[in-house]
PDB file of C-alpha atoms in Angstrom:
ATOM      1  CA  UNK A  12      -7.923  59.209 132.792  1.00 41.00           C
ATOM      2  CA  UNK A  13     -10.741  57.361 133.260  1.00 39.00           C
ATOM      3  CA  UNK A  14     -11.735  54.469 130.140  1.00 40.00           C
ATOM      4  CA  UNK A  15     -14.925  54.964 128.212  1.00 41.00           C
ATOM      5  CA  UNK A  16     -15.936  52.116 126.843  1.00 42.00           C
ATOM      6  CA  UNK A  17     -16.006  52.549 122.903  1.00 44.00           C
ATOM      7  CA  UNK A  18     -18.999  53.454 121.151  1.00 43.00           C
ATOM      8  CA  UNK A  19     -20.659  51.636 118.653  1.00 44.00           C
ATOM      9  CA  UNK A  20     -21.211  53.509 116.158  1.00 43.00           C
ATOM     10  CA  UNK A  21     -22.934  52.525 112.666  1.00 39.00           C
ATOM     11  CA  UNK A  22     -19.688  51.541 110.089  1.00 41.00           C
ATOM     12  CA  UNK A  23     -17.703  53.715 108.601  1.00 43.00           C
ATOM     13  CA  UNK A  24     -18.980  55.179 105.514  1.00 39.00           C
ATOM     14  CA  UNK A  25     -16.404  55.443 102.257  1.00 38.00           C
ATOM     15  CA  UNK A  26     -14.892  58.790 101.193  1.00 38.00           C
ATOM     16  CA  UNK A  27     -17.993  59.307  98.988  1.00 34.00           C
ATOM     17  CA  UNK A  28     -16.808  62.342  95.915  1.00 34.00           C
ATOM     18  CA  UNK A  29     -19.597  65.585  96.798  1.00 35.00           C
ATOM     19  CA  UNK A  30     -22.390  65.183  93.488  1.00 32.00           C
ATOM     20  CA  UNK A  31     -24.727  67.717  94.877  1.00 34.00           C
ATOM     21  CA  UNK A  32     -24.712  71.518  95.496  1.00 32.00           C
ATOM     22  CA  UNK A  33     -23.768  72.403  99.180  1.00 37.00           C
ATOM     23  CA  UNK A  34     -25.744  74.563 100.845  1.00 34.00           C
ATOM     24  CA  UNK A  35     -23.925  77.611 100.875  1.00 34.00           C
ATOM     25  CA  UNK A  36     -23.094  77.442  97.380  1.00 34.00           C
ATOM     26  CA  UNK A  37     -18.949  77.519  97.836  1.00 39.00           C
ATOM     27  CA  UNK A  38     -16.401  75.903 100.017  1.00 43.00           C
ATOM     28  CA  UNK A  39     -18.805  72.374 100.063  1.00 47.00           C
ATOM     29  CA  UNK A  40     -17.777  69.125  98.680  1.00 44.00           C
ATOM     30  CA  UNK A  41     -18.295  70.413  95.230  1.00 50.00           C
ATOM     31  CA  UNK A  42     -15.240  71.857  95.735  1.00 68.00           C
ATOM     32  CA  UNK A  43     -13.204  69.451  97.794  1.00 78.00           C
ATOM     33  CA  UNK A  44     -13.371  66.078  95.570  1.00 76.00           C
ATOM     34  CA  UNK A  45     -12.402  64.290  98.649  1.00 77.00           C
ATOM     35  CA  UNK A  46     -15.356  65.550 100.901  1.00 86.00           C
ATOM     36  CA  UNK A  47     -17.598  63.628 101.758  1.00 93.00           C
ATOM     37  CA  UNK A  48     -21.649  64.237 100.838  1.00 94.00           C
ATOM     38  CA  UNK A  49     -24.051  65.190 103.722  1.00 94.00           C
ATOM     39  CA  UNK A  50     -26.512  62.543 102.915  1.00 96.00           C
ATOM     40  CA  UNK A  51     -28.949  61.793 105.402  1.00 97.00           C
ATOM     41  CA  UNK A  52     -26.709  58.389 106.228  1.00 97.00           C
ATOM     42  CA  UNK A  53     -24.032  60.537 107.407  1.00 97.00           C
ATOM     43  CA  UNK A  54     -25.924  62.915 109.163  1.00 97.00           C
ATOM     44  CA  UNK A  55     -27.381  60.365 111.378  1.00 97.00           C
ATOM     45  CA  UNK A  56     -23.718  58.944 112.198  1.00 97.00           C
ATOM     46  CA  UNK A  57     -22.750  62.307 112.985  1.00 97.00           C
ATOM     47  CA  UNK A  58     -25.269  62.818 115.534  1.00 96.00           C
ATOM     48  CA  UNK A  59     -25.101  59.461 116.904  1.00 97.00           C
ATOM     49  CA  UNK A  60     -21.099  59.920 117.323  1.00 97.00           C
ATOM     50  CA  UNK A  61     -22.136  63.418 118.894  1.00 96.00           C
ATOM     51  CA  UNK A  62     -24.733  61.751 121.118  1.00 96.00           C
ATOM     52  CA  UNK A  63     -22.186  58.723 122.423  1.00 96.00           C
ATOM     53  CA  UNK A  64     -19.332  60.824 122.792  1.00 96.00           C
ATOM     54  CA  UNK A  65     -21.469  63.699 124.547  1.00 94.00           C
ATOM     55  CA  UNK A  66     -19.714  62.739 128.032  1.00 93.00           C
ATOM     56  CA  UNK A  67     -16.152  61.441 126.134  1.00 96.00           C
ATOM     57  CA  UNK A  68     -12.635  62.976 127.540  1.00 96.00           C
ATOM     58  CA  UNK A  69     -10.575  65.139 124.661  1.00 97.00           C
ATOM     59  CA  UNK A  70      -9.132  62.345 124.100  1.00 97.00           C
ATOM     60  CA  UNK A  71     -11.164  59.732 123.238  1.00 97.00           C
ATOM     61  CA  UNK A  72     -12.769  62.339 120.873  1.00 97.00           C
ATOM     62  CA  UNK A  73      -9.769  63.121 119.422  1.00 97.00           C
ATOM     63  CA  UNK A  74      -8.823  59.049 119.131  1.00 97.00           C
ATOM     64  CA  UNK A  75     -12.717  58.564 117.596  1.00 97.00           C
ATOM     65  CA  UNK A  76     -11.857  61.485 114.737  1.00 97.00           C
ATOM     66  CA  UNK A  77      -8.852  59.817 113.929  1.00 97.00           C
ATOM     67  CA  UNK A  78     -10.147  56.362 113.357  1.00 97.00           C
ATOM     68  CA  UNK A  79     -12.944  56.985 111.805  1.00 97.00           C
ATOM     69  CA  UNK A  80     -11.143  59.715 109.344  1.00 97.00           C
ATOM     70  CA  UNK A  81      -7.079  58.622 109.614  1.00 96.00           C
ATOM     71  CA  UNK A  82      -5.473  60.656 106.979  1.00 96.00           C
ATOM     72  CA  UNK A  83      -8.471  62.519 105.953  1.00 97.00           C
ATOM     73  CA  UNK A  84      -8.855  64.539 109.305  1.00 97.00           C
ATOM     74  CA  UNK A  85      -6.862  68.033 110.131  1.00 97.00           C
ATOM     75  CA  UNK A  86      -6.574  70.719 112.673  1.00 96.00           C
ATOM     76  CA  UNK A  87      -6.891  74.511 112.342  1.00 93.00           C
ATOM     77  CA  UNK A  88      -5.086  76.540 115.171  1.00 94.00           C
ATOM     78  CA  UNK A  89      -4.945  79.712 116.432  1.00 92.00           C
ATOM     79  CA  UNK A  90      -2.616  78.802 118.943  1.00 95.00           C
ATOM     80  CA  UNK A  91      -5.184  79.367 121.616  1.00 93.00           C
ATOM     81  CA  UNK A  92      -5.190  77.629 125.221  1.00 95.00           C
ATOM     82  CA  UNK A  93      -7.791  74.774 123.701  1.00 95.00           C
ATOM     83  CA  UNK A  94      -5.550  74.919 120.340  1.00 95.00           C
ATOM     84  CA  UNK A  95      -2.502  74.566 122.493  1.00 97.00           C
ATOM     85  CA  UNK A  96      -4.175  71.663 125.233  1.00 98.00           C
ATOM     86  CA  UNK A  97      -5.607  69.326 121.671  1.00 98.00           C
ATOM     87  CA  UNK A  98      -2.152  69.474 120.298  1.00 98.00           C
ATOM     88  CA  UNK A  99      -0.869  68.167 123.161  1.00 98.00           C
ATOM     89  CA  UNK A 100      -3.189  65.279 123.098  1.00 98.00           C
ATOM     90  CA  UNK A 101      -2.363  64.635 119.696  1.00 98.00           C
ATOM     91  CA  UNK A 102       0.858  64.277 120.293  1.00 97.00           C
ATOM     92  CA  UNK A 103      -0.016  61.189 122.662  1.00 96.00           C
ATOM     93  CA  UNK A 104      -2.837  60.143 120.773  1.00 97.00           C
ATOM     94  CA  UNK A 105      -2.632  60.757 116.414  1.00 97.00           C
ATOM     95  CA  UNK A 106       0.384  62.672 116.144  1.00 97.00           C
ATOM     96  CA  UNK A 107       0.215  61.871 112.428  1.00 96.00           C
ATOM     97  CA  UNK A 108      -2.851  64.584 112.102  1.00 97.00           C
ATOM     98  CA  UNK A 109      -2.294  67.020 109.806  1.00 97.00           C
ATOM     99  CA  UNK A 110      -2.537  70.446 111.765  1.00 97.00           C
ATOM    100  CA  UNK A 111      -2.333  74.531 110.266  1.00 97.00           C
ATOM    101  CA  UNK A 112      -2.743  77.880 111.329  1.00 96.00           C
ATOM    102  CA  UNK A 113      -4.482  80.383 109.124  1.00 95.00           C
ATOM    103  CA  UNK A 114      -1.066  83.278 109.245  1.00 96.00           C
ATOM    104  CA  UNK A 115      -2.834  86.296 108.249  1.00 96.00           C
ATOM    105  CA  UNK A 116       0.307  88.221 108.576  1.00 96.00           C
ATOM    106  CA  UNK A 117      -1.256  89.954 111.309  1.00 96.00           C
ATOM    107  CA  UNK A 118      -0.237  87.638 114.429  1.00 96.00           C
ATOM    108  CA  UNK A 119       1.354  88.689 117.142  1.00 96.00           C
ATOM    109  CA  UNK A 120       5.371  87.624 117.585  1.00 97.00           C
ATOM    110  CA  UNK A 121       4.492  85.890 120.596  1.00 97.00           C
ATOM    111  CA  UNK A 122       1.994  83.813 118.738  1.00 97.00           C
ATOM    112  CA  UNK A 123       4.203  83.002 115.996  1.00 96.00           C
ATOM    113  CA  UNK A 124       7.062  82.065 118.652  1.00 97.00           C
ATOM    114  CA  UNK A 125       4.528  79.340 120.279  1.00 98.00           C
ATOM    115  CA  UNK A 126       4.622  77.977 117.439  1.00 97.00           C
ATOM    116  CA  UNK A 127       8.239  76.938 117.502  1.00 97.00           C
ATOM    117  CA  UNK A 128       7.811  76.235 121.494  1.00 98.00           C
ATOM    118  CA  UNK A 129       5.521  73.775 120.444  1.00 98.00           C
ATOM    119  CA  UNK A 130       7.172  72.068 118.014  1.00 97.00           C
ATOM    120  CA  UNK A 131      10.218  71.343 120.121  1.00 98.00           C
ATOM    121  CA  UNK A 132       8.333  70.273 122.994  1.00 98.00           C
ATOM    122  CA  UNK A 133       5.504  67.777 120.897  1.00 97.00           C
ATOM    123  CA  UNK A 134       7.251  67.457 117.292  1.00 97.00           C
ATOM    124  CA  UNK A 135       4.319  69.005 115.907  1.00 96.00           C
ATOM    125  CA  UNK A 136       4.824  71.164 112.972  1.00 95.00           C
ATOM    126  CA  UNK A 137       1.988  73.181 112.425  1.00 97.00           C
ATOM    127  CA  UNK A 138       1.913  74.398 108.859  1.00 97.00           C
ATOM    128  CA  UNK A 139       1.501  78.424 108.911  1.00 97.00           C
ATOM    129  CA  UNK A 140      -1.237  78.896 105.433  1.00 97.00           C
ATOM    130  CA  UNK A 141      -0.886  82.952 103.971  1.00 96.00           C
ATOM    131  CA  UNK A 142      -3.514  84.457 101.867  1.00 96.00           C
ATOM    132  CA  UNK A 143      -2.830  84.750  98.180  1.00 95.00           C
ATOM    133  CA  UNK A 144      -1.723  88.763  99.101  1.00 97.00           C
ATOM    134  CA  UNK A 145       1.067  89.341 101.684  1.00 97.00           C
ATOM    135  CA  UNK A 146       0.048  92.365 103.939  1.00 97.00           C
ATOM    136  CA  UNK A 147       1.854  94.879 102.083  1.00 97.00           C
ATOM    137  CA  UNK A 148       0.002  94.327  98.882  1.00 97.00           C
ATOM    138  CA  UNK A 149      -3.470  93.722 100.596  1.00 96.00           C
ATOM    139  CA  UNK A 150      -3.204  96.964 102.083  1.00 97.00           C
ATOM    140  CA  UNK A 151      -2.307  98.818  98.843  1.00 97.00           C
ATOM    141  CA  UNK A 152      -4.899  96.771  96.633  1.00 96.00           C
ATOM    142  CA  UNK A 153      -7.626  98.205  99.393  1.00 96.00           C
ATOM    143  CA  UNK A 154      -6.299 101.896  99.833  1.00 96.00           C
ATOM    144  CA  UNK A 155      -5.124 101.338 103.585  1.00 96.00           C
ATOM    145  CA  UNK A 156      -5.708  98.973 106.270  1.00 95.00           C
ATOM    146  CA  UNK A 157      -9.617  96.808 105.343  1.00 94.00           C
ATOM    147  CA  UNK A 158      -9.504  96.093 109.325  1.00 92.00           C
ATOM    148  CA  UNK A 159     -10.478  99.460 110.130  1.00 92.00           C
ATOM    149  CA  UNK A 160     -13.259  99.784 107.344  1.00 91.00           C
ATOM    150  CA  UNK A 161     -13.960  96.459 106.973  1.00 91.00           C
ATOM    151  CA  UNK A 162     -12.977  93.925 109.263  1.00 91.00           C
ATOM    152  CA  UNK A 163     -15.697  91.448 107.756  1.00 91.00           C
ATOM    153  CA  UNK A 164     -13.808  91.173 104.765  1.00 93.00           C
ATOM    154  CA  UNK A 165     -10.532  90.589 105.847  1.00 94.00           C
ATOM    155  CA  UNK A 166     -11.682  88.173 108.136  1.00 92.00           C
ATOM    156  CA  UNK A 167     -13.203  86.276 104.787  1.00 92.00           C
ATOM    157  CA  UNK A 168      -9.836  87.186 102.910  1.00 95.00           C
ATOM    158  CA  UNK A 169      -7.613  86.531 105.176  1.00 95.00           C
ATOM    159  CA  UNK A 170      -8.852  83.445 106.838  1.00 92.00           C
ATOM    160  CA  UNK A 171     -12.034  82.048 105.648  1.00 89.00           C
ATOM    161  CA  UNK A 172     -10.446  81.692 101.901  1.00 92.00           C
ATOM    162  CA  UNK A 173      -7.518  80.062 103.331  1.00 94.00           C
ATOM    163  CA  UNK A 174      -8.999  77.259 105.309  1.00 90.00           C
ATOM    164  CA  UNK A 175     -11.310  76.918 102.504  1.00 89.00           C
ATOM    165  CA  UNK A 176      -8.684  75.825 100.035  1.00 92.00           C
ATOM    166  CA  UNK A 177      -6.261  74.264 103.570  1.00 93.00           C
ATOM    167  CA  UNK A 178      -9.043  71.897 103.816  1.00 92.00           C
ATOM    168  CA  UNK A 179      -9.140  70.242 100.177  1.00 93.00           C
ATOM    169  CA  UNK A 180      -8.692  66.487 100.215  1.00 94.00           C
ATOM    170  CA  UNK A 181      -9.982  66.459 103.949  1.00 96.00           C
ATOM    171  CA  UNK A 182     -12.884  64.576 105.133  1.00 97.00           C
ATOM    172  CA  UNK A 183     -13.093  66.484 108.656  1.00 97.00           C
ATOM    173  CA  UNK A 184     -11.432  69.047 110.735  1.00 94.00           C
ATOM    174  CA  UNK A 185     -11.211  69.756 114.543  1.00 95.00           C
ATOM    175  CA  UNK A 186     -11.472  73.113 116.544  1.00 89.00           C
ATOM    176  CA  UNK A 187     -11.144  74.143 119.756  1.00 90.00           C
ATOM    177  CA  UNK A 188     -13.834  76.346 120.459  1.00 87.00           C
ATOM    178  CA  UNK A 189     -15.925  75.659 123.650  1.00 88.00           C
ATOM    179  CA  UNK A 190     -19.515  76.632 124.262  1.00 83.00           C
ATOM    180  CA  UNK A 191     -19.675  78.734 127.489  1.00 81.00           C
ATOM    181  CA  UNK A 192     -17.286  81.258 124.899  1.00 71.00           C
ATOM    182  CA  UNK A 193     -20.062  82.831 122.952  1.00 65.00           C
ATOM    183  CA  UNK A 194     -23.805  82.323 121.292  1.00 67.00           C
ATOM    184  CA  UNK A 195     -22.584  81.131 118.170  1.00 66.00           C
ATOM    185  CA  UNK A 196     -20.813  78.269 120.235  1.00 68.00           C
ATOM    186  CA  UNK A 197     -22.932  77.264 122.567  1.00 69.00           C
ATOM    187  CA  UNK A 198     -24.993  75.154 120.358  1.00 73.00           C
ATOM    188  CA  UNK A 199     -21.755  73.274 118.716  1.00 84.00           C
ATOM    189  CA  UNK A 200     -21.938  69.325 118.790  1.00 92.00           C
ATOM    190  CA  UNK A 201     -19.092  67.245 119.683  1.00 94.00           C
ATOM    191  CA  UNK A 202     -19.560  65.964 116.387  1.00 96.00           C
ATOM    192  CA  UNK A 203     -21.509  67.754 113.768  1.00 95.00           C
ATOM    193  CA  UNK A 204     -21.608  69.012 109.812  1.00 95.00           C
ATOM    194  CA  UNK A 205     -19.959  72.550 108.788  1.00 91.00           C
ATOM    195  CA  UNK A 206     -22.044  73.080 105.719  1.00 89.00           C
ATOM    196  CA  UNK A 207     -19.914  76.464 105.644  1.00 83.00           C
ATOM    197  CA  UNK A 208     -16.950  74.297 104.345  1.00 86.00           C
ATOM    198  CA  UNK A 209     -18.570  71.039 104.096  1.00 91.00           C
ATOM    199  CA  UNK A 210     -16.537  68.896 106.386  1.00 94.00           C
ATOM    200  CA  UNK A 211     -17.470  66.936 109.464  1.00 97.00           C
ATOM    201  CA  UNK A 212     -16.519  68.977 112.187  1.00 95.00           C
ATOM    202  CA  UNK A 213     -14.754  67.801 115.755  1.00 96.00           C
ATOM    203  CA  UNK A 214     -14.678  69.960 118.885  1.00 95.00           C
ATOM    204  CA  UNK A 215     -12.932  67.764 121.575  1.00 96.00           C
ATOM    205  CA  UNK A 216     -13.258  70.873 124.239  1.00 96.00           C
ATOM    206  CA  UNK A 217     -17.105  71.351 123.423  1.00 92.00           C
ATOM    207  CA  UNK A 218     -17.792  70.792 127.024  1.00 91.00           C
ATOM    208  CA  UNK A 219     -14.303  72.361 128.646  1.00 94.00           C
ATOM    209  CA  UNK A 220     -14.583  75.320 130.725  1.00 91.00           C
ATOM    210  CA  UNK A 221     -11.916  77.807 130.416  1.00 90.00           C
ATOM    211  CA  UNK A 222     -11.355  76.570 134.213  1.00 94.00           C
ATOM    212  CA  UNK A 223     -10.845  73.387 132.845  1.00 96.00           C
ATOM    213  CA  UNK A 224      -8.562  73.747 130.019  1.00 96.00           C
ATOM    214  CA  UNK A 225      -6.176  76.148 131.961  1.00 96.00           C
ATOM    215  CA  UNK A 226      -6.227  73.769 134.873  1.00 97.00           C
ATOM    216  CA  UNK A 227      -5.020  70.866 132.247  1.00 98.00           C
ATOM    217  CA  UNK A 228      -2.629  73.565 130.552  1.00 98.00           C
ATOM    218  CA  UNK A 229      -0.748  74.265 133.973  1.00 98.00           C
ATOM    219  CA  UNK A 230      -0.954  70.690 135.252  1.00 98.00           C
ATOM    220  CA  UNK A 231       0.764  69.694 132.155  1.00 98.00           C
ATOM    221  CA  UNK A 232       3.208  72.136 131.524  1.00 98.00           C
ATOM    222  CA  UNK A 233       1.620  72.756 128.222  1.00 98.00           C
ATOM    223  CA  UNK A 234       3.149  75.967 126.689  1.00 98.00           C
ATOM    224  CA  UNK A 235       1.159  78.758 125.944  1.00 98.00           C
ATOM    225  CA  UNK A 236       1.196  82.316 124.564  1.00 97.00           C
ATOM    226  CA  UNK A 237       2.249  84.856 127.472  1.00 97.00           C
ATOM    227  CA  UNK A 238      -0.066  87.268 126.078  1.00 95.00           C
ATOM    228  CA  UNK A 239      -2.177  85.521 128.124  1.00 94.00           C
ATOM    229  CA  UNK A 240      -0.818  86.525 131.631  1.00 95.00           C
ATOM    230  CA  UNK A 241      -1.058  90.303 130.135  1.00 93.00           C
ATOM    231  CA  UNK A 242      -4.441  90.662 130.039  1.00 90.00           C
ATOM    232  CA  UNK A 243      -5.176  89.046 127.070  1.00 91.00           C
ATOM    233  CA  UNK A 244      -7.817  85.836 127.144  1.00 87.00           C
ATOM    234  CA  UNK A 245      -8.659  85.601 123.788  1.00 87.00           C
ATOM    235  CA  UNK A 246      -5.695  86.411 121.281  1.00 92.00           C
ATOM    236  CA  UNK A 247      -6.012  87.029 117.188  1.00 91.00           C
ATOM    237  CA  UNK A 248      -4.814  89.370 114.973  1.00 94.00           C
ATOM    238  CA  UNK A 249      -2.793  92.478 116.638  1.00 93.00           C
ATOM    239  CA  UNK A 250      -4.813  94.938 115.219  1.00 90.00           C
ATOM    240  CA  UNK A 251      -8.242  93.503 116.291  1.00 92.00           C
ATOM    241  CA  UNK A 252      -6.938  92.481 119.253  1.00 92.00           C
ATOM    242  CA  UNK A 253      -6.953  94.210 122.951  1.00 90.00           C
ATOM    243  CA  UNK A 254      -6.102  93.336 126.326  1.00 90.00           C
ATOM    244  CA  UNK A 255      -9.898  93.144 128.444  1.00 87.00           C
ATOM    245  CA  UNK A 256     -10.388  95.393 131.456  1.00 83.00           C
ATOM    246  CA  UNK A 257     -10.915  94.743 134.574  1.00 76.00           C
ATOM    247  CA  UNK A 258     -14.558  95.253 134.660  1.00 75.00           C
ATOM    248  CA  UNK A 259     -14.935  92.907 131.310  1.00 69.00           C
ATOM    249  CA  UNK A 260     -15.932  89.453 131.801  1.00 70.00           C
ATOM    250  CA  UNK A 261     -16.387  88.418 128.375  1.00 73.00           C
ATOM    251  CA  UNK A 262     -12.790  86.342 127.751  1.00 73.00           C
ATOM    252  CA  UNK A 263     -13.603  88.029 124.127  1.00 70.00           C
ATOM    253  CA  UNK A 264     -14.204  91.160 124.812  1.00 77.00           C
ATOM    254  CA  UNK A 265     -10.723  92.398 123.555  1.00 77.00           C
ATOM    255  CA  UNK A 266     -11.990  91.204 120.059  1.00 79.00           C
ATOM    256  CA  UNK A 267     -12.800  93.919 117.344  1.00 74.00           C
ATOM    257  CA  UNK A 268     -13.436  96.080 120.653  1.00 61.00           C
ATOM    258  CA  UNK A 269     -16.548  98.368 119.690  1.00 59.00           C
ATOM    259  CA  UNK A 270     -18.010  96.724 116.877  1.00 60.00           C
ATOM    260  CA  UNK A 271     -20.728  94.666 117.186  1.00 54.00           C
ATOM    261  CA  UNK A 272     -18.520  91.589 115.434  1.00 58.00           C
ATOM    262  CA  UNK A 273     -17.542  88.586 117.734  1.00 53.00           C
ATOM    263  CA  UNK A 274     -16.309  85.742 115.081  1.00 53.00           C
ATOM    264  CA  UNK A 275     -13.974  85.871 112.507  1.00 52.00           C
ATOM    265  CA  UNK A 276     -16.465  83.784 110.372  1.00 46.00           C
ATOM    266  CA  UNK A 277     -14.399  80.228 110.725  1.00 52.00           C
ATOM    267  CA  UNK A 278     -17.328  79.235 113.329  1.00 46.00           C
ATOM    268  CA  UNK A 279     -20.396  81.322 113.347  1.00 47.00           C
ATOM    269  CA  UNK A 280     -23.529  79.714 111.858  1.00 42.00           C
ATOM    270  CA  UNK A 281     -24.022  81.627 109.097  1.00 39.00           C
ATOM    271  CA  UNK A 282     -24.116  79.625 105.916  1.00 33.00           C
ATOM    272  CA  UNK A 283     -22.539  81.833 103.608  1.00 30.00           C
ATOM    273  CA  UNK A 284     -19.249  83.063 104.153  1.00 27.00           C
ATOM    274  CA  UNK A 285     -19.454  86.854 103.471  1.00 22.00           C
ATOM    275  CA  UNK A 286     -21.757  89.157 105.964  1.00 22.00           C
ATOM    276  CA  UNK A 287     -19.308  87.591 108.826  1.00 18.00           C
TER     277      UNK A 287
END
């Protein structure tokens, strides 16, 4: 891997306690003591981190985050390929992060199996987060499945709540979304502010290809979810979830096929959580 020399970057700021509304009204540091404020001090480290680390491997990005954050930096995971390749690195790099997955009780068994696949190969225990209602009771409290009516809301439910309260006493998380996957991502900085959940937010594969990261994944004997070699690119909830066809060259196409929703609401760019 080739050595970047480290950026300078302007000093760390302290973990400063949120005194101001965030903009969205809920999940901003008003809610997460720990957070830190989006003053205009930290925006301008954010985007000169962003800026420096525009050309950076996965892993120095990773290694910046966890420096400049240590304890107070975590990882959400789907248990994608880019989840999968960044928790490899961390295991090299700051195996110490804290890293979750949002269980909506709604994964697949072969998702929930990668899970222990990757634990035994990296010693990373990813903590699986449920919503306050199992799926049993969800389903009764809204008269059936809300994925068929309203897939927006159990989205929010389901996931959005979750990391919302998964992220309290964090400074920062990372993701693994890349930008050739959709509109929403193809603006996201390496480093840049989530006022949805008011965190710093870290995308080590920002400038990955899906080339790229299954090129690394193979190489490196990374395990992922064999879902994948059935037709299935982009993998979340079972019921939301199809296999593409063979004309389809969206990877996330199979996602809430026929509705005009492509994000679960954990990285679009609305503000507000709800209308996902």
């Amino acid at each position: 891997m080739p050595t970047m020399t480290q950026p300078t970057l302007p000093p760390a700021l302290p973990s400063i306690p949120g005194n101001s509304p965030s903009a969205n009204g809920s999940g901003g540091p008003e809610s997460n003591p720990g957070a830190l404020a989006a003053t205009p001090e930290l925006m301008e480290e954010l985007a000169q981190a962003s800026r420096l680390l525009e050309a950076a491997t996965p892993e120095e990005i990773v290694a910046w985050g966890s420096e400049r954050f240590g304890d107070k930096l975590t990882m959400a995971t789907a248990f994608g390929p880019e989840g999968c390749l960044i928790l490899s690195i961390l295991a090299s790099v700051a195996p110490q992060t804290h890293v979750f997955n949002l269980d909506t009780g709604y994964q697949f068994q072969q998702t929930l199996d990668l899970r222990d696949r990757i634990a035994a190969k990296y010693g990373i225990e990813v903590a699986m987060l449920q919503p306050e209602h199992t799926v049993i009771e969800y389903e009764e409290l809204h008269g059936g499945p809300l994925y068929k009516t309203n897939p927006d809301q159990c989205c929010f439910d389901r996931k959005v709540k979750v990391l919302r309260k998964a992220v309290v006493g964090f400074q920062a998380w990372m993701s693994g979304i890349r930008r050739d996957q959709s509109a929403d991502r193809a603006v996201q900085p390496v480093v840049g502010w989530d006022k949805k959940f008011g965190l710093v937010k870290l995308s080590p594969l920002s400038n990955y290809t899906k080339k790229d990261v299954w090129r690394r994944l193979i190489a490196e004997g990374v395990p992922y979810n064999p879902l994948h070699d059935q037709g299935y690119p982009s993998i979340g909830c079972w019921p939301c979830t199809r296999a593409v066809q063979g004309d389809e060259t969206d990877e996330r196409a199979g996602r809430w096929s026929g509705k005009s929703k492509t994000e679960c609401g954990l990285h679009s760019l609305e503000s507000d959580g709800s209308g996902i």
